[in-house]
mmCIF file of C-alpha atoms in Angstrom:
data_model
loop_
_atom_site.group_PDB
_atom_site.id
_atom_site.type_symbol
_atom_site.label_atom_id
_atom_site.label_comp_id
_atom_site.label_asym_id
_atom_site.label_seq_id
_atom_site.Cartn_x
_atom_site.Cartn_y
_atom_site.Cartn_z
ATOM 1 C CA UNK W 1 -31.647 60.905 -51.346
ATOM 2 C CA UNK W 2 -33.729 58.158 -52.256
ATOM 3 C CA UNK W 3 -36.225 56.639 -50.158
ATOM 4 C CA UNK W 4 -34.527 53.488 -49.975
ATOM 5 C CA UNK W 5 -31.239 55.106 -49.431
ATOM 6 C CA UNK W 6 -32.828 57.016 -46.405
ATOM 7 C CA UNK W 7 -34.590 54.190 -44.557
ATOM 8 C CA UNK W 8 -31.069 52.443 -44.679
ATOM 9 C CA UNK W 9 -29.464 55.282 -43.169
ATOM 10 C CA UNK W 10 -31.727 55.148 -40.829
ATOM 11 C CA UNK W 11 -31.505 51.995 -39.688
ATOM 12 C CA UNK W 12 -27.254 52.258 -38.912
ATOM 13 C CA UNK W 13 -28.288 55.502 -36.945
ATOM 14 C CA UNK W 14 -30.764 53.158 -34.922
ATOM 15 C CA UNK W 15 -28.181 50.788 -34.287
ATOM 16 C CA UNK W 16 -25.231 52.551 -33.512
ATOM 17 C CA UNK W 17 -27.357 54.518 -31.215
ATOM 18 C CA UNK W 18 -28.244 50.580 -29.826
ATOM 19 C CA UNK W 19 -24.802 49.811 -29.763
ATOM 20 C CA UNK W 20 -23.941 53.091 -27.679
ATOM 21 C CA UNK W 21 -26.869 52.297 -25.140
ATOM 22 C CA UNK W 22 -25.137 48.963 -24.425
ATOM 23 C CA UNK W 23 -21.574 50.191 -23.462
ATOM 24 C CA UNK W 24 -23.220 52.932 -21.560
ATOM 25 C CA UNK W 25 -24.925 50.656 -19.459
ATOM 26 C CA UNK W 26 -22.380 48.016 -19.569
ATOM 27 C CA UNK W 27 -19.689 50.967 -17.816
ATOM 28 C CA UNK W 28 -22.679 52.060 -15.302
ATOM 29 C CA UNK W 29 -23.036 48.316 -14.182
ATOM 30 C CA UNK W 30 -18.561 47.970 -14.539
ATOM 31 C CA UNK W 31 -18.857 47.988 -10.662
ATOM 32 C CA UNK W 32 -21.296 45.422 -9.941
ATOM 33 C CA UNK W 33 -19.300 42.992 -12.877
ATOM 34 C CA UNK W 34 -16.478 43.491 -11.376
ATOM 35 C CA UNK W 35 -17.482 42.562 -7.771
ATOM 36 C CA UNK W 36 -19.731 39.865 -8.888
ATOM 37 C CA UNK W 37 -15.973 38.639 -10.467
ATOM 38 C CA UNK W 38 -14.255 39.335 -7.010
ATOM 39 C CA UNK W 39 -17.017 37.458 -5.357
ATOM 40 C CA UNK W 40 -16.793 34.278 -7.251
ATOM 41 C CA UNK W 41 -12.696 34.589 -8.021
ATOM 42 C CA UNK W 42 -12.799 34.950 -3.484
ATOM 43 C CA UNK W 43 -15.275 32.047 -3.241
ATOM 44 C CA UNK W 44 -13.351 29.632 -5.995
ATOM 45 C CA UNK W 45 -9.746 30.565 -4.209
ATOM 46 C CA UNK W 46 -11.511 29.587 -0.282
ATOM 47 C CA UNK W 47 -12.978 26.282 -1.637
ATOM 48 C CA UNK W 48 -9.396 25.741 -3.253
ATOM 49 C CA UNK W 49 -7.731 26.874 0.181
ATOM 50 C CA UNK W 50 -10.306 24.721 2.324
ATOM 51 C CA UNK W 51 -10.491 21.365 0.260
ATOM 52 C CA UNK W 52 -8.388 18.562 1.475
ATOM 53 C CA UNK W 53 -5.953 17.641 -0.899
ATOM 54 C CA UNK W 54 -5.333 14.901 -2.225
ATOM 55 C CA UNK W 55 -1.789 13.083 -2.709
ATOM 56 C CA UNK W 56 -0.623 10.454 -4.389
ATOM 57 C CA UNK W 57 2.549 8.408 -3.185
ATOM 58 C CA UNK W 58 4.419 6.290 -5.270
ATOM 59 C CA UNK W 59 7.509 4.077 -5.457
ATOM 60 C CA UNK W 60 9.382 1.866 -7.796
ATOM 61 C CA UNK W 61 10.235 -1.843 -7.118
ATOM 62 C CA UNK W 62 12.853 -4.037 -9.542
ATOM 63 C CA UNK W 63 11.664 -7.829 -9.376
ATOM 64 C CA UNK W 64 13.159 -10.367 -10.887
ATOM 65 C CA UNK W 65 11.360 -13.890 -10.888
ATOM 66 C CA UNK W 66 14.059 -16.482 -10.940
ATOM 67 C CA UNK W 67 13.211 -19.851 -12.900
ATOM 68 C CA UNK W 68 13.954 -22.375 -10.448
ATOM 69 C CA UNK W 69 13.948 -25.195 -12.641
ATOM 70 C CA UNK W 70 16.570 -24.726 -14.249
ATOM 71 C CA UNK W 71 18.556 -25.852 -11.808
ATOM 72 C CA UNK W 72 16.627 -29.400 -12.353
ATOM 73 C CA UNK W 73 18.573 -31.558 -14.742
ATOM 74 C CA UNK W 74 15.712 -33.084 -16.186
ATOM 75 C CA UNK W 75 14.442 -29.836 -17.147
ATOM 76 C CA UNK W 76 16.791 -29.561 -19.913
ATOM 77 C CA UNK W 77 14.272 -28.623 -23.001
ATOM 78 C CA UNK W 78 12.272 -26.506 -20.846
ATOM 79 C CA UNK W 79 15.251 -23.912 -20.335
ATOM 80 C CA UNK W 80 14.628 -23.297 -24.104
ATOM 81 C CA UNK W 81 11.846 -21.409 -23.904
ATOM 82 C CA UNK W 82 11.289 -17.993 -22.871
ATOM 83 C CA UNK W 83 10.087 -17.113 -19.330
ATOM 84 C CA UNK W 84 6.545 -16.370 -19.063
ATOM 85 C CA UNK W 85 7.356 -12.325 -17.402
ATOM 86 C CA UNK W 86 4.022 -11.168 -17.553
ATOM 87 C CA UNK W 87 2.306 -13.890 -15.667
ATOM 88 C CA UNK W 88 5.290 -13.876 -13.081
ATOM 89 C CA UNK W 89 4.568 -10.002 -12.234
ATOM 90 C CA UNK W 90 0.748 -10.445 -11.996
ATOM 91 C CA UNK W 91 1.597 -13.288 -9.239
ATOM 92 C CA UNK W 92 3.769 -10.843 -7.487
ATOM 93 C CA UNK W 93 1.440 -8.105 -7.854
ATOM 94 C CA UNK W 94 -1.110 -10.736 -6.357
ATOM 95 C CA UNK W 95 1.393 -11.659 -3.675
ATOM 96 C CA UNK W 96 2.157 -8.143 -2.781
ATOM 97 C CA UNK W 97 -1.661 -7.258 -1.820
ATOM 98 C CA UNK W 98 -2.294 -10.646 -0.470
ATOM 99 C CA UNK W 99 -4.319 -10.244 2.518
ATOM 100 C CA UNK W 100 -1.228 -11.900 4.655
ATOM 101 C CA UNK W 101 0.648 -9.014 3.658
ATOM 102 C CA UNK W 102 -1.950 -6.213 3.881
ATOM 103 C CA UNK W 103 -2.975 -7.765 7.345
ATOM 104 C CA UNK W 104 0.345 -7.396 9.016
ATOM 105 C CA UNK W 105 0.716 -3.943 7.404
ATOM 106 C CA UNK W 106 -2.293 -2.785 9.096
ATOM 107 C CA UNK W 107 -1.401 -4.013 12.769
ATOM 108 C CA UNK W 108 2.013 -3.385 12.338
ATOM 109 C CA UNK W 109 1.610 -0.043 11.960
ATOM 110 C CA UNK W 110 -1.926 0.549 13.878
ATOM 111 C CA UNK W 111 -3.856 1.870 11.090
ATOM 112 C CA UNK W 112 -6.958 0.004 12.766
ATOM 113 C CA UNK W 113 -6.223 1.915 16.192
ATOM 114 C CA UNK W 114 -7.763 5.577 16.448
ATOM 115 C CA UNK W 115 -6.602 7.803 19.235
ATOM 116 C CA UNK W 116 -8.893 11.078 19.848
ATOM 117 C CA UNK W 117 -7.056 14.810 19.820
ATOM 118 C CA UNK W 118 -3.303 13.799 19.556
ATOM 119 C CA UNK W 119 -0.849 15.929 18.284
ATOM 120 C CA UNK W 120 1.996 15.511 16.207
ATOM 121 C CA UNK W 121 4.064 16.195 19.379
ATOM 122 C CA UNK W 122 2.660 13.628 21.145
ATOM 123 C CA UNK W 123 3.319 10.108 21.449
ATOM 124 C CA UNK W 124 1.409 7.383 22.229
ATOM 125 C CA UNK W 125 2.761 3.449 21.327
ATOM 126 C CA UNK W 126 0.728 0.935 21.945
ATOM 127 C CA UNK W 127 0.783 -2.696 20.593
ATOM 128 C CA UNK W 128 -2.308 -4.881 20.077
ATOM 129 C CA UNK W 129 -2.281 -8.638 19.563
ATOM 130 C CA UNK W 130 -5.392 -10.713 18.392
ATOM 131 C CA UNK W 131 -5.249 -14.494 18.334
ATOM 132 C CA UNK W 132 -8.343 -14.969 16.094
ATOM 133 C CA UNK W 133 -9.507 -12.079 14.424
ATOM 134 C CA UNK W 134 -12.694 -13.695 13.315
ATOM 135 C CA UNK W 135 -14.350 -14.241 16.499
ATOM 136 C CA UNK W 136 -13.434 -10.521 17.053
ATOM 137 C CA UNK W 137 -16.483 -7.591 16.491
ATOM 138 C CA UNK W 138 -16.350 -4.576 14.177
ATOM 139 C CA UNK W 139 -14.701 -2.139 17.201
ATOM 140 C CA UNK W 140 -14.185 -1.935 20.752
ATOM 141 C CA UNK W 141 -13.554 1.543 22.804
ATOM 142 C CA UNK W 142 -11.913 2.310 25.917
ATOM 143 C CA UNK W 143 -10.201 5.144 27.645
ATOM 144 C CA UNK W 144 -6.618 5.033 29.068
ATOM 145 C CA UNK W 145 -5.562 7.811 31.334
ATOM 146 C CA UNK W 146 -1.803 7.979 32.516
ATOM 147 C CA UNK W 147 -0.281 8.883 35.378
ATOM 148 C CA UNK W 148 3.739 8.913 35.873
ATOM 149 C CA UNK W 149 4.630 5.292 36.094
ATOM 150 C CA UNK W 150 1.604 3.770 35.533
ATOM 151 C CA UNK W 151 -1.735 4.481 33.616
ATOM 152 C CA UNK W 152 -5.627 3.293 34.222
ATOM 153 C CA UNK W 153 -8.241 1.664 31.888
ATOM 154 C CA UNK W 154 -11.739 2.860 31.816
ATOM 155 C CA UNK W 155 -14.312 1.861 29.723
ATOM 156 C CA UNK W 156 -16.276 4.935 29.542
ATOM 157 C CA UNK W 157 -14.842 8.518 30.336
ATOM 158 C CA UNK W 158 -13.654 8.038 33.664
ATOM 159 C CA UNK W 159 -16.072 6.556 35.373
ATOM 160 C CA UNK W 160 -15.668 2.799 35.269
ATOM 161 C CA UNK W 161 -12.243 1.858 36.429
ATOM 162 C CA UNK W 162 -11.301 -1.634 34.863
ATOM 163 C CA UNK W 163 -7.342 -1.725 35.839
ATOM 164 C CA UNK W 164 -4.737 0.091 36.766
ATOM 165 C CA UNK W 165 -0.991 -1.330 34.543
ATOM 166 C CA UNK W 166 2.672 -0.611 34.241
ATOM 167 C CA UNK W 167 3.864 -0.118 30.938
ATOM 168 C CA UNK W 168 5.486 -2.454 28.794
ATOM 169 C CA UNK W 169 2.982 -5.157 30.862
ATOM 170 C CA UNK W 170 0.535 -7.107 28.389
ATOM 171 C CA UNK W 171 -2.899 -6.718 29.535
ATOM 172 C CA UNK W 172 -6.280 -8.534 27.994
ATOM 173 C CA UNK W 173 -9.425 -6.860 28.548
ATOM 174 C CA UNK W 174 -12.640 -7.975 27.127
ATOM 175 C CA UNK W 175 -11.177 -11.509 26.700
ATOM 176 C CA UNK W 176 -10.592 -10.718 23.308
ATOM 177 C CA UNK W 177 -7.719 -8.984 22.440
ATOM 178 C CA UNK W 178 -4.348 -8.831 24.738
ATOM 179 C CA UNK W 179 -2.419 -5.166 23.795
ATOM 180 C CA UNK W 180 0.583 -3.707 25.487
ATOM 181 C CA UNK W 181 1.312 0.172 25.898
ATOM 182 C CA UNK W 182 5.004 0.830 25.723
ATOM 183 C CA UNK W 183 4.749 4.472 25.768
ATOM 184 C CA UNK W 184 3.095 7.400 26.716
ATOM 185 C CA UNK W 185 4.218 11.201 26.317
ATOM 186 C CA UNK W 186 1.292 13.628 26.306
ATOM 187 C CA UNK W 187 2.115 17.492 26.601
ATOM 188 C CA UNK W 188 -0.271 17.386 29.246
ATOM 189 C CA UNK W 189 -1.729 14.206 31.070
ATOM 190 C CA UNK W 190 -5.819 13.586 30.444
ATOM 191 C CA UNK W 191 -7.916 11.020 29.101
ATOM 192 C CA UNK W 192 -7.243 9.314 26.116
ATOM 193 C CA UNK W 193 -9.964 7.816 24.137
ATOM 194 C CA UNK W 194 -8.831 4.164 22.063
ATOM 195 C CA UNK W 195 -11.123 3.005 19.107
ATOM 196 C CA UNK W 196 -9.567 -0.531 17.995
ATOM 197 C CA UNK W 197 -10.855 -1.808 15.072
ATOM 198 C CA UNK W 198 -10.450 -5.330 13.164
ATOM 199 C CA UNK W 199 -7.756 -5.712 10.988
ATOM 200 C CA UNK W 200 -9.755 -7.820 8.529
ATOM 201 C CA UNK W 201 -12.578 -5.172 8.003
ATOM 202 C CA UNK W 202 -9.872 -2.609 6.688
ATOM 203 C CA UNK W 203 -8.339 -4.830 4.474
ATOM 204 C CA UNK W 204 -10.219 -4.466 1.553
ATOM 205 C CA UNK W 205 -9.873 -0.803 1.415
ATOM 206 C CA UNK W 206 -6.288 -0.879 1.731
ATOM 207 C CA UNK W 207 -6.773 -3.664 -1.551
ATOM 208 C CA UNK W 208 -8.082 -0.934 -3.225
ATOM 209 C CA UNK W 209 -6.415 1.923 -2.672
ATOM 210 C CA UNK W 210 -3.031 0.469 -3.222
ATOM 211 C CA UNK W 211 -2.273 0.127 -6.609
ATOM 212 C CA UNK W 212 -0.109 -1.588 -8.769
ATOM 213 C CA UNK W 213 1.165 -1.337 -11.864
ATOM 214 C CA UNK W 214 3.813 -3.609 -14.066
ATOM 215 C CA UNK W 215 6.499 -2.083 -16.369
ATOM 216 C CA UNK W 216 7.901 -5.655 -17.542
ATOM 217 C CA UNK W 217 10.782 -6.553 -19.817
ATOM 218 C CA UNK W 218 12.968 -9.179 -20.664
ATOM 219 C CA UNK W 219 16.940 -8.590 -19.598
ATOM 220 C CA UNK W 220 18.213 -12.238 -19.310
ATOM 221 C CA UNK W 221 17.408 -16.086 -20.280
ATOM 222 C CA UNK W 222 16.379 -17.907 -17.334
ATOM 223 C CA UNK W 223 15.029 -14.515 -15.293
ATOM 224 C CA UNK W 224 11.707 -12.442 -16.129
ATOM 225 C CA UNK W 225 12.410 -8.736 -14.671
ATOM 226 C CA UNK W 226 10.551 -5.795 -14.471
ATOM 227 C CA UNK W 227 9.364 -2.689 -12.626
ATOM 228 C CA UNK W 228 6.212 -2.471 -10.153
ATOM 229 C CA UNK W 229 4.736 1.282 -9.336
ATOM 230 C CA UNK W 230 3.005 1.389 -6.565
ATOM 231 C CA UNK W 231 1.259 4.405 -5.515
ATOM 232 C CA UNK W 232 -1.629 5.119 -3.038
ATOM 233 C CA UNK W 233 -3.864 7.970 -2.612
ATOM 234 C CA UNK W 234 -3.480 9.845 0.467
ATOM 235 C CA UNK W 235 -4.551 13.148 2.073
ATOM 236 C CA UNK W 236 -1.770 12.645 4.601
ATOM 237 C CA UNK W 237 1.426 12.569 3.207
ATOM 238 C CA UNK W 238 3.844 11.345 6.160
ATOM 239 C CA UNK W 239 0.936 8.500 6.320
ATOM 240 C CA UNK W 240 1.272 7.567 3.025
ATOM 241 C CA UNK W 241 5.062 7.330 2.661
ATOM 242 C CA UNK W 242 4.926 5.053 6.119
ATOM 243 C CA UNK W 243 2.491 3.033 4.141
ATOM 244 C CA UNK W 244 3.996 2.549 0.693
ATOM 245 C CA UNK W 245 7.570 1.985 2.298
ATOM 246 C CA UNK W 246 6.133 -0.213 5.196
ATOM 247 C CA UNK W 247 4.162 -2.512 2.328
ATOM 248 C CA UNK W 248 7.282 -2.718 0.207
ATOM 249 C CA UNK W 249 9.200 -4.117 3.235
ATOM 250 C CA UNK W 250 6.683 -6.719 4.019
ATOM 251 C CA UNK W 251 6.848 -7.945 0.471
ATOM 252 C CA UNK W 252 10.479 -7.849 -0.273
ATOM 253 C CA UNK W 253 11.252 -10.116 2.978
ATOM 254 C CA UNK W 254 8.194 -12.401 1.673
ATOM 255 C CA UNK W 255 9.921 -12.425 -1.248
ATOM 256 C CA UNK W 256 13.509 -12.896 -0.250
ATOM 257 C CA UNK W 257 12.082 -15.784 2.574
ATOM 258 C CA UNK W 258 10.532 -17.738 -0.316
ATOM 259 C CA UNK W 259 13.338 -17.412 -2.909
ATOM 260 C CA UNK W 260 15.360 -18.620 -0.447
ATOM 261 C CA UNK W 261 13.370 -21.061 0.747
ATOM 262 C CA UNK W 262 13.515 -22.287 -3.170
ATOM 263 C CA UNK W 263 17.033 -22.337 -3.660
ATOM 264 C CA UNK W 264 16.865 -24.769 -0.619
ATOM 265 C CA UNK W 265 15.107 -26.561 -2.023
ATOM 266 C CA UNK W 266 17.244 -26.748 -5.419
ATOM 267 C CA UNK W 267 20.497 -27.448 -3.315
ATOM 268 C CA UNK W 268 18.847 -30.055 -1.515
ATOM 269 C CA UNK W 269 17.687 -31.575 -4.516
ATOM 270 C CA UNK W 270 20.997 -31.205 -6.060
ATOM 271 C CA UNK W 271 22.150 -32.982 -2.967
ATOM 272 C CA UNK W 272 20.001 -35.755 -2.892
ATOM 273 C CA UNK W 273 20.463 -36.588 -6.219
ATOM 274 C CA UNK W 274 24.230 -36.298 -6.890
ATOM 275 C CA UNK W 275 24.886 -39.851 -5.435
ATOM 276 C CA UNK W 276 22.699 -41.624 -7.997
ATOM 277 C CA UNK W 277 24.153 -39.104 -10.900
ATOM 278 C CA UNK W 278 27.780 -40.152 -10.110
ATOM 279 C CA UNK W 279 26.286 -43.707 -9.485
ATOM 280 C CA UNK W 280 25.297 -43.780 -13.159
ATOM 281 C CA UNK W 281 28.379 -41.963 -14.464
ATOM 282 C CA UNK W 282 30.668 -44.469 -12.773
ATOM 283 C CA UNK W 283 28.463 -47.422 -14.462
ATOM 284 C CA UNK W 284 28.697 -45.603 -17.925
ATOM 285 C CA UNK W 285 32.496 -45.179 -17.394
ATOM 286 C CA UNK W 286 32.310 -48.655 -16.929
ATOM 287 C CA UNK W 287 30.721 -50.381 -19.363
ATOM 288 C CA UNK W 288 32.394 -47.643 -21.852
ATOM 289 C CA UNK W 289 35.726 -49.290 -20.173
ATOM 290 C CA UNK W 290 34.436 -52.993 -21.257
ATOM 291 C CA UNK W 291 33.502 -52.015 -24.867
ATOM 292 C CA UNK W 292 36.965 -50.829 -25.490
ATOM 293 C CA UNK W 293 38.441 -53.801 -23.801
ATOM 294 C CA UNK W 294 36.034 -55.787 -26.492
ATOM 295 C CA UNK W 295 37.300 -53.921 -29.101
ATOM 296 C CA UNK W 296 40.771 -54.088 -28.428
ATOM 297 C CA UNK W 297 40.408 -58.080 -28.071
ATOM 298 C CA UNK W 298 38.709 -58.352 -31.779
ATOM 299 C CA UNK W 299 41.372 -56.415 -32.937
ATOM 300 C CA UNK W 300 43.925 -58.674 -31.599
#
């Protein structure tokens, strides 16, 4: 065997022998790689088990944006042209997180009112009303405790009795706000703790986390239609399908209140302005009447 030959041979006995030394150790450490992989398979399945999740609601609304003037006469040519759909859905998209609509959304359904440790079980209805929400601060707290027909109203935990109501009777306290609590059915009776924020400071995160998106076409001459998604991002899913559907009612009876409100408008139009249009047809027939006359007399 050459030298050359030899020193190669060598060299694949070294590494095999390297090669061996590394599965040998990798099987001696087996048990520590495998519970290092327990350990972080254990660690990534809590955090997965733990996180809040995250939902996302959505819903499909039809809309059709009716051209109303069309039903003007003198609007003859401009029934020629194509609708303008896409601009039509971004005003109702506009209209549909107006702050009108999110407003009334939020006190309608108290998402500005936080009551402390109530269960699903429980029930607690309480209505707020605000005559000028500007003049209003960030939050007010009080404490309500109830008793069988009536309840009291602290403002701090117990100590500082400020009145004692029925229910269904409006009160104002802090001559600011007026609210009335219609009901009140706790599992057991103690201290409730009522955190009323203003409407107007939620508002623009409701904006945002509602959102909108157009699917428009074109299915007739004088209407643009189309669909709106909305969705909304919610940990709570109960909460977020009271949202969605509550924000979809607001802006369909906006929507059906103004359309009608237009075709008012059209019939009244129509009605104002069918006098003078038979007016004019009656003098047409007429002088149409005195042109054949003419004619028939230069015939003669």
């Amino acid at each position: 065997m050459t030298e050359q030959n030899f020193n190669t041979f060598q060299q694949n006995a070294d590494d095999e022998v390297d090669v061996a030394k590394y599965i040998r150790f990798i099987l001696m450490q087996s048990k520590m790689i495998i519970a290092i992989t327990l350990v972080a398979f254990a660690l990534s399945a809590a955090q997965y088990l733990t996180s809040t999740k995250i939902y996302k609601i959505s819903s499909l609304l039809e809309v059709k944006s009716f051209n109303q003037s069309s039903l003007d006469p003198t609007n003859t040519l401009e029934m020629m042209t194509p609708a303008r759909s896409s601009s039509d859905i971004d005003n109702l998209i506009m209209l549909y997180k107006s702050r009108t609509n999110l407003l009334k959304m939020i006190g309608d359904l108290n998402l500005n009112v936080q009551i402390d440790n109530i269960s699903d079980k429980e029930v607690v209805d309480i209505k707020f009303f605000v005559n000028n929400e500007y003049d209003f601060p960030y939050e007010k707290t009080f404490y309500i405790l109830p008793t069988n027909n009536s309840f009291k109203i602290f403002l701090d935990k117990g100590n500082d009795l400020l009145i004692e109501a029925n229910y269904g009777e409006e009160i104002n306290i802090f001559n600011q706000f007026n609210f009335r609590v219609e009901l009140i059915n706790l599992q057991k009776n103690r201290l409730l703790k009522i955190t009323y924020q203003n409407p107007i400071l939620l508002y623009p995160r409701f904006k945002n986390s509602i959102n909108l998106i157009s699917n428009i076409s074109k299915k007739a001459f004088i209407r643009s239609e189309g669909l709106i998604e909305v969705s909304y991002l919610t940990p709570d899913i109960n909460l977020g399908k009271k949202i969605i559907n509550y924000a979809n009612q607001v802006f369909i009876q906006q929507r059906v209140s103004a359309e009608t409100q237009k075709s008012r408008a059209a019939i009244n139009f129509i009605e104002e302005n069918v006098n003078g249009l038979q007016k004019i047809v009656n003098q047409n027939k007429a002088k149409l009447k005195q042109n054949k006359n003419k004619s028939e007399d230069n015939m003669n």
